[in-house]
C-alpha cells in the first residue's frame, strides 16, 4: 500500500522520485510527499493529501534542485489522510526526514519519552514522526546519520521499510527494513531505494534485496549493507529480467482489462515452465520428497481475498488428487483459532504480492508449530516467498490492477499442479488420470482465448444490467467456490452489493431476498450437478429473478430457464474454474466501466495489504 522511492546521484532527484512514486500508485495511497537535501545543506519537504498530481501542482514552478531525495505515497494507518500526516516526516530540528512503510508498535511509549524527556512537539498523528524524532535525538548524540539510525532502530518495535536523509549529510541516504519490503537499485548515474521494483525499473535492472533487520548506506557511487549487529554483509545482485513495458497498459483502457487478456499467457507459462519433455511435472524450487508427502496427514491452505478463493479450489484439487484432508482458512482468522498444526502438516500460503501481512503472520505461526511451508507467490523475492521452505511461483507477471485476475487463474494452475504432483509421488494418480489432467490443463489457454472472444457479448449484457443494486452469485460444488470470486470482483470494482452462496443453501434463508428483477448469476458448469442447478435457477426465476448463467457449451437446456447465457468451452468438470471465472471478470469490469468507477484503483482498497 504505501510506497517508498529514494534517489542519490548526478540527476535532479525531484523528477525521478515523482516518476517512481507514480509507478507505485497502483498500490493505493491517500497522500504523497517528497524531501530533498540540497548541496547547501537545506532540507526541503513538500507533501499533499490526495493524488500525486496534487503534489505536482503544489511544487510547479518551484526550484527544487537536489541530488538526494526521498518520496512516499501514504495509505493511512495512524491518523487520517491529510497534508500534515503525509510523509516524509521530519525531526524537531528540521534536519532529518524519514519515509516509512509499516507500523511502529511501541510508538506511544516512544512518543511519551520524546515529549517528556526531549521536549519534542509533534505535528502529526503518525508513528513515523516518532521515528524521525527518535533518529533526531540519536543524531544529537552521535553526530552521524548512519550511527543515529542504527541506534534509533534498536529502540523500535514493529515493522518498517525506511528511507532517511539528513540535511547535514547530503552525500548519503540511509535505508532499513524489517517486515516491509525495500530494495536498492544500482543505476548508472546514481542509486535508488524503493519499496517495489517497478518504481526504479526505468533506471536500473540490478538490485539488492534488503533482508529483515538490515540497514544500508547508499551513496552516489557506493552501497554498503549491514546486518543487525552492524557488520557489513555482501549481497548478490539480483537481475530483474521482466520488462518495464509489462507494467504498462499496452493500449488497454485499464490494467484490469489488460490483465484479464494476459491470462492465456500466464496460465501457459505457469504450466509449461514446470513440465519436462515427457510431460512430467517438475516443481523447481520445491524439495518435497515422496517421504515428505507421505508424512503429511493434513494440508492447510491459508490466504486472503482472491488468493483465499483460489485456495477453495485448491481444496477440491488436492483432496481429489492427493487424497489428503485439506482445510482452507482466511489468514486473518487462522491465528486466532489455535489450529491443530504439527510437523505432519503441509501449510500452503497463497499470495500474489507475497507481502500480505495477515498471510505472513499465519505463515509464521504455522512455521512456529512445525509445519512445512509451501507458498504460491507471484512476486519474486517477496516476504512470503523468502520465509517459506518451498516456493511455487506463479508466472502471471506483474499484476497492477487492485482487482486480482491473472494472479487468480495462475494460482489455480498451481493448485492443480500441486495436487497432481503430490498424488503422483504417492502413487495414487494413475497414468491415465494424470495424462487426462495434463491434456486438459494444456488446452486451457486456448479455451480462455475463446471466452475472451465473447468480450463484446459480455459487454452488451453488462450494459443492460449495470444499474442493478444487489446481485447474487450461486453455484454448486466447485462452482460455488467460483461464485465467491465472481462476487468479489463485482463488489470491489463496481461497488454493487453482491453476495455469493452455495445454490443449495438459498432455500435456507437467502431466497427471501429474491424479488422481481433481482440479478442472479448462476454458475452451472458441473455436468453431474447440472440438473440440480436448473432446479435452483427455476426457484429464483419463480420469484422474479433475472438470471445470467454460465454453462458449458452444449448444455443448452439452460437457455429455457435463464435470461442470458454465457458459454464456456467443454472441459472436464474438475478444471472449469479456470474458464468460468473469465466471463465473470469481464462482466464485473464492464459493469464497473458503465458505472464510471475508478477500476484499477477502487476506493478504500490497496493492492498489497501490509497491515493486519
Ligand atoms: C482481490 O481482487 C483483491 N485485490 C484482494 O482480495 C487480494 O487478493 C488479497 O488482498 C490478497 O492479496 P495477496 O494475494 O497479494 O496476498
Short mmCIF file of C-alpha atoms in Angstrom, two decimals, residues 104-500:
data_model
loop_
_atom_site.label_atom_id
_atom_site.label_comp_id
_atom_site.label_asym_id
_atom_site.label_seq_id
_atom_site.Cartn_x
_atom_site.Cartn_y
_atom_site.Cartn_z
CA UNK A 104 5.75 1.05 14.82
CA UNK A 105 4.15 -0.91 17.63
CA UNK A 106 5.75 0.93 20.56
CA UNK A 107 5.20 4.40 19.11
CA UNK A 108 3.03 5.57 22.05
CA UNK A 109 5.70 4.75 24.56
CA UNK A 110 8.44 6.36 22.42
CA UNK A 111 6.27 9.42 21.80
CA UNK A 112 5.77 9.90 25.54
CA UNK A 113 9.51 9.63 26.17
CA UNK A 114 10.39 12.02 23.35
CA UNK A 115 7.82 14.54 24.58
CA UNK A 116 8.69 14.37 28.27
CA UNK A 117 12.47 13.90 28.10
CA UNK A 118 13.38 15.78 24.95
CA UNK A 119 10.59 18.33 24.67
CA UNK A 120 9.56 17.17 21.19
CA UNK A 121 6.38 18.76 19.92
CA UNK A 122 4.66 16.51 17.42
CA UNK A 123 2.82 17.94 14.44
CA UNK A 124 1.18 14.79 13.08
CA UNK A 125 -0.62 11.77 14.47
CA UNK A 126 1.77 9.35 12.80
CA UNK A 127 4.12 6.75 14.18
CA UNK A 128 6.64 7.82 11.52
CA UNK A 129 7.15 11.26 13.07
CA UNK A 130 8.14 9.42 16.25
CA UNK A 131 10.83 7.55 14.31
CA UNK A 132 12.07 10.79 12.73
CA UNK A 133 12.41 12.37 16.16
CA UNK A 134 14.00 9.32 17.70
CA UNK A 135 16.63 9.43 14.96
CA UNK A 136 16.94 13.18 15.54
CA UNK A 137 17.68 12.67 19.25
CA UNK A 138 20.21 9.95 18.43
CA UNK A 139 21.79 12.26 15.84
CA UNK A 140 22.34 14.88 18.51
CA UNK A 141 24.29 12.28 20.47
CA UNK A 142 26.12 10.56 17.61
CA UNK A 143 26.61 13.43 15.14
CA UNK A 144 26.48 10.81 12.39
CA UNK A 145 23.36 9.73 10.46
CA UNK A 146 24.32 6.10 10.00
CA UNK A 147 25.08 5.66 13.70
CA UNK A 148 21.93 7.56 14.65
CA UNK A 149 19.64 5.35 12.56
CA UNK A 150 21.30 2.22 13.88
CA UNK A 151 20.91 3.42 17.46
CA UNK A 152 17.30 4.52 16.98
CA UNK A 153 16.21 1.26 15.38
CA UNK A 154 17.40 -0.66 18.42
CA UNK A 155 14.56 1.06 20.28
CA UNK A 156 11.85 0.44 17.71
CA UNK A 157 9.39 -2.46 17.76
CA UNK A 158 7.22 -3.22 14.74
CA UNK A 159 7.66 -3.30 11.00
CA UNK A 160 9.41 -0.83 8.78
CA UNK A 161 10.81 -0.07 5.39
CA UNK A 162 12.67 3.20 5.99
CA UNK A 163 14.40 5.86 3.95
CA UNK A 164 16.26 8.56 5.93
CA UNK A 165 18.11 11.69 4.83
CA UNK A 166 19.84 14.42 6.78
CA UNK A 167 20.49 17.99 5.60
CA UNK A 168 23.97 17.94 7.17
CA UNK A 169 24.97 14.81 5.24
CA UNK A 170 23.79 15.33 1.66
CA UNK A 171 26.09 12.58 0.36
CA UNK A 172 24.09 9.66 1.73
CA UNK A 173 20.72 8.02 2.01
CA UNK A 174 20.17 5.54 4.85
CA UNK A 175 17.67 2.71 4.42
CA UNK A 176 16.47 -0.08 6.71
CA UNK A 177 13.91 -2.84 6.63
CA UNK A 178 12.03 -5.14 8.93
CA UNK A 179 8.95 -6.99 7.70
CA UNK A 180 8.31 -4.43 4.99
CA UNK A 181 9.96 -4.76 1.57
CA UNK A 182 12.78 -2.48 0.48
CA UNK A 183 15.15 -2.80 -2.44
CA UNK A 184 18.24 -0.89 -3.53
CA UNK A 185 18.56 -0.13 -7.21
CA UNK A 186 22.01 0.22 -8.75
CA UNK A 187 21.87 2.81 -11.52
CA UNK A 188 24.47 4.21 -13.89
CA UNK A 189 24.08 7.79 -12.72
CA UNK A 190 23.14 7.16 -9.14
CA UNK A 191 21.49 4.70 -6.79
CA UNK A 192 17.93 4.20 -5.59
CA UNK A 193 15.79 2.78 -2.86
CA UNK A 194 12.23 1.62 -3.41
CA UNK A 195 9.55 -0.47 -1.78
CA UNK A 196 8.83 -2.11 -5.16
CA UNK A 197 10.93 -2.80 -8.22
CA UNK A 198 8.66 -1.08 -10.83
CA UNK A 199 9.48 2.28 -9.23
CA UNK A 200 13.10 2.11 -10.40
CA UNK A 201 12.92 -0.16 -13.43
CA UNK A 202 13.32 2.71 -15.85
CA UNK A 203 16.78 3.40 -14.40
CA UNK A 204 18.17 0.08 -13.28
CA UNK A 205 17.78 -3.65 -13.57
CA UNK A 206 20.38 -4.61 -10.99
CA UNK A 207 19.13 -4.55 -7.45
CA UNK A 208 19.93 -5.64 -3.94
CA UNK A 209 17.10 -7.12 -1.91
CA UNK A 210 17.43 -5.81 1.62
CA UNK A 211 16.78 -8.53 4.22
CA UNK A 212 14.99 -8.21 7.55
CA UNK A 213 16.85 -6.24 10.22
CA UNK A 214 19.37 -4.92 7.71
CA UNK A 215 20.24 -1.33 7.04
CA UNK A 216 22.11 0.20 4.14
CA UNK A 217 24.07 3.34 3.45
CA UNK A 218 23.62 4.41 -0.14
CA UNK A 219 25.88 6.96 -1.81
CA UNK A 220 26.11 8.12 -5.39
CA UNK A 221 28.75 5.52 -6.27
CA UNK A 222 28.66 3.14 -3.35
CA UNK A 223 26.26 0.92 -1.41
CA UNK A 224 27.01 -0.76 1.88
CA UNK A 225 24.64 -3.20 3.61
CA UNK A 226 24.85 -4.02 7.31
CA UNK A 227 23.26 -6.78 9.40
CA UNK A 228 21.51 -6.37 12.75
CA UNK A 229 24.91 -6.17 14.52
CA UNK A 230 26.06 -3.52 12.09
CA UNK A 231 28.54 -5.85 10.43
CA UNK A 232 28.88 -5.29 6.71
CA UNK A 233 27.33 -8.06 4.60
CA UNK A 234 27.88 -8.92 0.95
CA UNK A 235 24.76 -9.26 -1.14
CA UNK A 236 24.38 -10.85 -4.54
CA UNK A 237 23.00 -8.61 -7.23
CA UNK A 238 19.51 -9.63 -8.38
CA UNK A 239 18.98 -9.06 -12.08
CA UNK A 240 15.45 -8.05 -12.98
CA UNK A 241 14.57 -9.75 -16.24
CA UNK A 242 10.98 -8.66 -16.67
CA UNK A 243 10.23 -5.84 -18.96
CA UNK A 244 9.20 -2.39 -17.77
CA UNK A 245 6.60 -2.39 -20.55
CA UNK A 246 4.95 -5.38 -18.92
CA UNK A 247 3.88 -2.97 -16.23
CA UNK A 248 2.24 -0.56 -18.65
CA UNK A 249 -1.26 -0.76 -20.12
CA UNK A 250 -0.30 -1.56 -23.70
CA UNK A 251 -3.27 0.14 -25.21
CA UNK A 252 -5.92 -1.28 -22.90
CA UNK A 253 -8.12 1.22 -21.15
CA UNK A 254 -7.34 -0.29 -17.77
CA UNK A 255 -4.72 -2.56 -16.29
CA UNK A 256 -7.51 -4.88 -15.19
CA UNK A 257 -8.66 -5.45 -18.75
CA UNK A 258 -5.09 -5.93 -19.93
CA UNK A 259 -4.50 -8.44 -17.16
CA UNK A 260 -7.71 -10.34 -17.95
CA UNK A 261 -6.40 -10.68 -21.50
CA UNK A 262 -2.98 -11.82 -20.30
CA UNK A 263 -4.46 -14.91 -18.70
CA UNK A 264 -3.85 -17.35 -21.57
CA UNK A 265 -0.12 -16.48 -21.46
CA UNK A 266 0.09 -16.51 -17.67
CA UNK A 267 -1.64 -19.90 -17.46
CA UNK A 268 0.56 -21.32 -20.23
CA UNK A 269 3.75 -20.01 -18.62
CA UNK A 270 2.85 -21.27 -15.17
CA UNK A 271 2.14 -24.69 -16.64
CA UNK A 272 4.75 -25.19 -19.33
CA UNK A 273 7.71 -23.99 -17.31
CA UNK A 274 7.09 -26.86 -14.86
CA UNK A 275 6.78 -29.59 -17.44
CA UNK A 276 9.69 -31.67 -18.73
CA UNK A 277 9.92 -33.12 -22.25
CA UNK A 278 8.00 -36.22 -21.15
CA UNK A 279 5.14 -34.13 -19.81
CA UNK A 280 6.10 -34.84 -16.18
CA UNK A 281 5.66 -32.06 -13.63
CA UNK A 282 8.99 -30.75 -12.35
CA UNK A 283 8.48 -28.36 -9.48
CA UNK A 284 11.53 -26.13 -9.47
CA UNK A 285 12.23 -24.62 -6.10
CA UNK A 286 10.24 -27.33 -4.33
CA UNK A 287 12.04 -30.05 -2.46
CA UNK A 288 9.08 -32.13 -1.32
CA UNK A 289 10.16 -35.75 -1.49
CA UNK A 290 7.91 -38.82 -1.63
CA UNK A 291 8.71 -39.38 2.08
CA UNK A 292 7.79 -35.79 2.95
CA UNK A 293 4.49 -36.09 1.11
CA UNK A 294 3.64 -39.44 2.68
CA UNK A 295 4.42 -37.99 6.09
CA UNK A 296 1.74 -35.28 5.78
CA UNK A 297 -1.60 -36.10 7.35
CA UNK A 298 -3.27 -32.80 6.51
CA UNK A 299 -2.93 -29.67 4.46
CA UNK A 300 -3.85 -26.13 5.46
CA UNK A 301 -4.30 -23.55 2.75
CA UNK A 302 -4.28 -20.02 4.13
CA UNK A 303 -4.67 -16.78 2.19
CA UNK A 304 -6.76 -13.62 1.84
CA UNK A 305 -9.36 -12.38 -0.64
CA UNK A 306 -8.93 -13.71 -4.14
CA UNK A 307 -5.98 -15.86 -3.10
CA UNK A 308 -8.25 -17.45 -0.48
CA UNK A 309 -10.78 -18.19 -3.21
CA UNK A 310 -8.02 -19.92 -5.17
CA UNK A 311 -7.41 -21.95 -2.01
CA UNK A 312 -11.04 -23.11 -2.01
CA UNK A 313 -10.48 -24.63 -5.44
CA UNK A 314 -7.13 -25.98 -4.19
CA UNK A 315 -9.04 -27.96 -1.57
CA UNK A 316 -11.08 -29.72 -4.27
CA UNK A 317 -7.99 -30.41 -6.38
CA UNK A 318 -5.64 -31.61 -3.64
CA UNK A 319 -8.21 -33.72 -1.78
CA UNK A 320 -9.25 -35.41 -5.01
CA UNK A 321 -5.79 -35.99 -6.44
CA UNK A 322 -3.60 -36.45 -3.36
CA UNK A 323 -6.26 -37.99 -1.11
CA UNK A 324 -5.40 -35.88 1.89
CA UNK A 325 -7.65 -33.74 4.01
CA UNK A 326 -7.36 -30.01 3.25
CA UNK A 327 -8.60 -27.13 5.38
CA UNK A 328 -8.84 -23.65 3.89
CA UNK A 329 -8.79 -20.61 6.11
CA UNK A 330 -8.74 -16.85 5.74
CA UNK A 331 -5.37 -15.72 7.07
CA UNK A 332 -6.78 -13.04 9.37
CA UNK A 333 -8.74 -15.71 11.28
CA UNK A 334 -6.27 -18.55 11.16
CA UNK A 335 -4.05 -17.49 14.04
CA UNK A 336 -6.87 -16.87 16.44
CA UNK A 337 -8.35 -20.35 16.49
CA UNK A 338 -5.28 -22.25 17.66
CA UNK A 339 -5.23 -24.51 14.62
CA UNK A 340 -4.01 -28.05 15.09
CA UNK A 341 -0.68 -27.98 13.31
CA UNK A 342 2.45 -30.05 13.70
CA UNK A 343 5.29 -31.48 11.65
CA UNK A 344 2.83 -33.64 9.76
CA UNK A 345 1.14 -30.56 8.33
CA UNK A 346 1.75 -29.06 4.93
CA UNK A 347 0.90 -25.38 5.13
CA UNK A 348 0.25 -23.69 1.80
CA UNK A 349 0.23 -19.89 1.74
CA UNK A 350 -1.16 -18.26 -1.39
CA UNK A 351 -0.38 -14.63 -2.13
CA UNK A 352 0.01 -12.59 -5.27
CA UNK A 353 2.08 -9.86 -3.64
CA UNK A 354 3.81 -12.04 -1.08
CA UNK A 355 3.55 -9.07 1.28
CA UNK A 356 0.05 -9.52 2.75
CA UNK A 357 0.68 -9.20 6.45
CA UNK A 358 -2.18 -11.48 7.55
CA UNK A 359 -0.86 -14.26 5.33
CA UNK A 360 2.69 -13.66 6.50
CA UNK A 361 1.64 -13.76 10.15
CA UNK A 362 -0.30 -17.01 9.61
CA UNK A 363 2.72 -18.50 7.85
CA UNK A 364 4.96 -17.61 10.78
CA UNK A 365 2.50 -19.15 13.21
CA UNK A 366 2.37 -22.38 11.19
CA UNK A 367 6.16 -22.49 10.98
CA UNK A 368 6.46 -22.00 14.71
CA UNK A 369 4.23 -25.03 15.20
CA UNK A 370 6.44 -27.15 12.98
CA UNK A 371 4.55 -27.16 9.66
CA UNK A 372 6.33 -27.45 6.34
CA UNK A 373 5.57 -24.22 4.49
CA UNK A 374 4.99 -24.13 0.77
CA UNK A 375 4.00 -20.82 -0.75
CA UNK A 376 2.35 -19.95 -4.04
CA UNK A 377 3.51 -16.44 -4.81
CA UNK A 378 3.69 -14.11 -7.79
CA UNK A 379 6.25 -11.57 -6.62
CA UNK A 380 9.76 -12.96 -6.67
CA UNK A 381 11.78 -12.32 -3.54
CA UNK A 382 8.73 -11.15 -1.58
CA UNK A 383 8.47 -11.73 2.17
CA UNK A 384 6.13 -14.75 1.93
CA UNK A 385 8.46 -16.36 -0.61
CA UNK A 386 11.53 -15.73 1.48
CA UNK A 387 10.05 -17.11 4.66
CA UNK A 388 8.75 -20.33 3.10
CA UNK A 389 10.50 -23.68 2.94
CA UNK A 390 9.48 -24.11 -0.68
CA UNK A 391 8.11 -21.63 -3.20
CA UNK A 392 5.92 -22.25 -6.23
CA UNK A 393 6.00 -19.05 -8.26
CA UNK A 394 3.04 -18.20 -10.43
CA UNK A 395 4.15 -16.80 -13.76
CA UNK A 396 1.44 -14.20 -14.04
CA UNK A 397 3.85 -11.27 -14.47
CA UNK A 398 3.30 -8.03 -12.56
CA UNK A 399 -0.33 -7.52 -11.61
CA UNK A 400 -1.08 -3.82 -11.30
CA UNK A 401 -4.88 -3.55 -11.05
CA UNK A 402 -6.10 -3.84 -7.49
CA UNK A 403 -8.64 -6.44 -8.61
CA UNK A 404 -6.77 -9.68 -8.97
CA UNK A 405 -7.45 -11.63 -12.17
CA UNK A 406 -4.45 -13.29 -13.74
CA UNK A 407 -2.94 -14.00 -10.34
CA UNK A 408 -6.11 -15.99 -9.50
CA UNK A 409 -6.08 -18.19 -12.60
CA UNK A 410 -2.34 -18.87 -12.31
CA UNK A 411 -2.83 -19.70 -8.62
CA UNK A 412 -5.48 -22.21 -9.70
CA UNK A 413 -2.99 -23.80 -12.10
CA UNK A 414 -0.58 -24.16 -9.17
CA UNK A 415 -3.28 -25.83 -7.09
CA UNK A 416 -3.88 -28.46 -9.77
CA UNK A 417 -0.15 -28.99 -10.23
CA UNK A 418 0.46 -29.39 -6.51
CA UNK A 419 -2.42 -31.90 -6.31
CA UNK A 420 -1.12 -33.84 -9.28
CA UNK A 421 2.46 -33.73 -8.02
CA UNK A 422 1.50 -35.00 -4.56
CA UNK A 423 -0.83 -37.66 -5.94
CA UNK A 424 1.82 -38.80 -8.39
CA UNK A 425 4.51 -39.03 -5.67
CA UNK A 426 2.12 -41.04 -3.51
CA UNK A 427 1.47 -43.35 -6.44
CA UNK A 428 -2.29 -42.82 -6.36
CA UNK A 429 -2.79 -40.90 -9.60
CA UNK A 430 -2.83 -43.33 -12.50
CA UNK A 431 -1.00 -42.58 -15.73
CA UNK A 432 -4.36 -42.27 -17.44
CA UNK A 433 -5.76 -39.75 -14.95
CA UNK A 434 -2.52 -37.82 -14.97
CA UNK A 435 -2.45 -37.60 -18.76
CA UNK A 436 -6.07 -36.52 -18.86
CA UNK A 437 -5.46 -33.66 -16.42
CA UNK A 438 -2.31 -32.53 -18.20
CA UNK A 439 -4.02 -32.58 -21.60
CA UNK A 440 -6.99 -30.69 -20.23
CA UNK A 441 -4.79 -28.12 -18.47
CA UNK A 442 -2.66 -27.61 -21.58
CA UNK A 443 -5.83 -26.85 -23.55
CA UNK A 444 -6.95 -24.14 -21.09
CA UNK A 445 -5.05 -21.15 -22.57
CA UNK A 446 -6.72 -21.69 -25.95
CA UNK A 447 -10.13 -22.07 -24.32
CA UNK A 448 -9.64 -18.90 -22.26
CA UNK A 449 -8.86 -17.07 -25.51
CA UNK A 450 -12.16 -18.34 -26.92
CA UNK A 451 -14.01 -16.92 -23.93
CA UNK A 452 -12.20 -13.62 -24.38
CA UNK A 453 -13.54 -13.57 -27.95
CA UNK A 454 -17.01 -13.20 -26.38
CA UNK A 455 -15.99 -9.92 -24.75
CA UNK A 456 -18.37 -7.85 -26.83
CA UNK A 457 -21.34 -10.03 -25.95
CA UNK A 458 -20.44 -9.85 -22.24
CA UNK A 459 -20.01 -6.06 -22.51
CA UNK A 460 -23.51 -5.85 -24.04
CA UNK A 461 -25.03 -7.85 -21.19
CA UNK A 462 -23.21 -5.63 -18.68
CA UNK A 463 -24.65 -2.58 -20.40
CA UNK A 464 -28.16 -3.91 -19.77
CA UNK A 465 -27.51 -4.84 -16.16
CA UNK A 466 -25.09 -2.28 -14.72
CA UNK A 467 -27.78 -0.39 -12.78
CA UNK A 468 -28.71 -3.41 -10.64
CA UNK A 469 -28.31 -2.84 -6.95
CA UNK A 470 -28.00 -6.25 -5.38
CA UNK A 471 -26.55 -9.27 -7.16
CA UNK A 472 -26.47 -12.90 -6.10
CA UNK A 473 -23.90 -15.41 -7.33
CA UNK A 474 -24.87 -19.05 -6.97
CA UNK A 475 -23.23 -22.35 -7.84
CA UNK A 476 -22.87 -25.93 -6.65
CA UNK A 477 -19.72 -27.87 -5.84
CA UNK A 478 -16.64 -26.27 -7.29
CA UNK A 479 -18.90 -23.65 -8.94
CA UNK A 480 -19.84 -22.31 -5.52
CA UNK A 481 -16.15 -21.53 -4.89
CA UNK A 482 -16.02 -19.67 -8.22
CA UNK A 483 -19.15 -17.73 -7.30
CA UNK A 484 -17.30 -16.20 -4.31
CA UNK A 485 -14.58 -14.89 -6.59
CA UNK A 486 -17.07 -13.63 -9.19
CA UNK A 487 -18.96 -11.77 -6.49
CA UNK A 488 -15.79 -10.25 -5.00
CA UNK A 489 -14.74 -8.99 -8.44
CA UNK A 490 -18.06 -7.24 -8.93
CA UNK A 491 -18.29 -5.65 -5.50
CA UNK A 492 -14.69 -4.41 -5.30
CA UNK A 493 -14.68 -2.53 -8.60
CA UNK A 494 -18.35 -1.60 -9.19
CA UNK A 495 -19.38 -1.07 -5.53
CA UNK A 496 -22.54 -3.09 -6.15
CA UNK A 497 -23.65 -5.05 -3.12
CA UNK A 498 -23.20 -8.63 -4.21
CA UNK A 499 -23.40 -11.89 -2.35
CA UNK A 500 -22.28 -15.42 -3.18
#
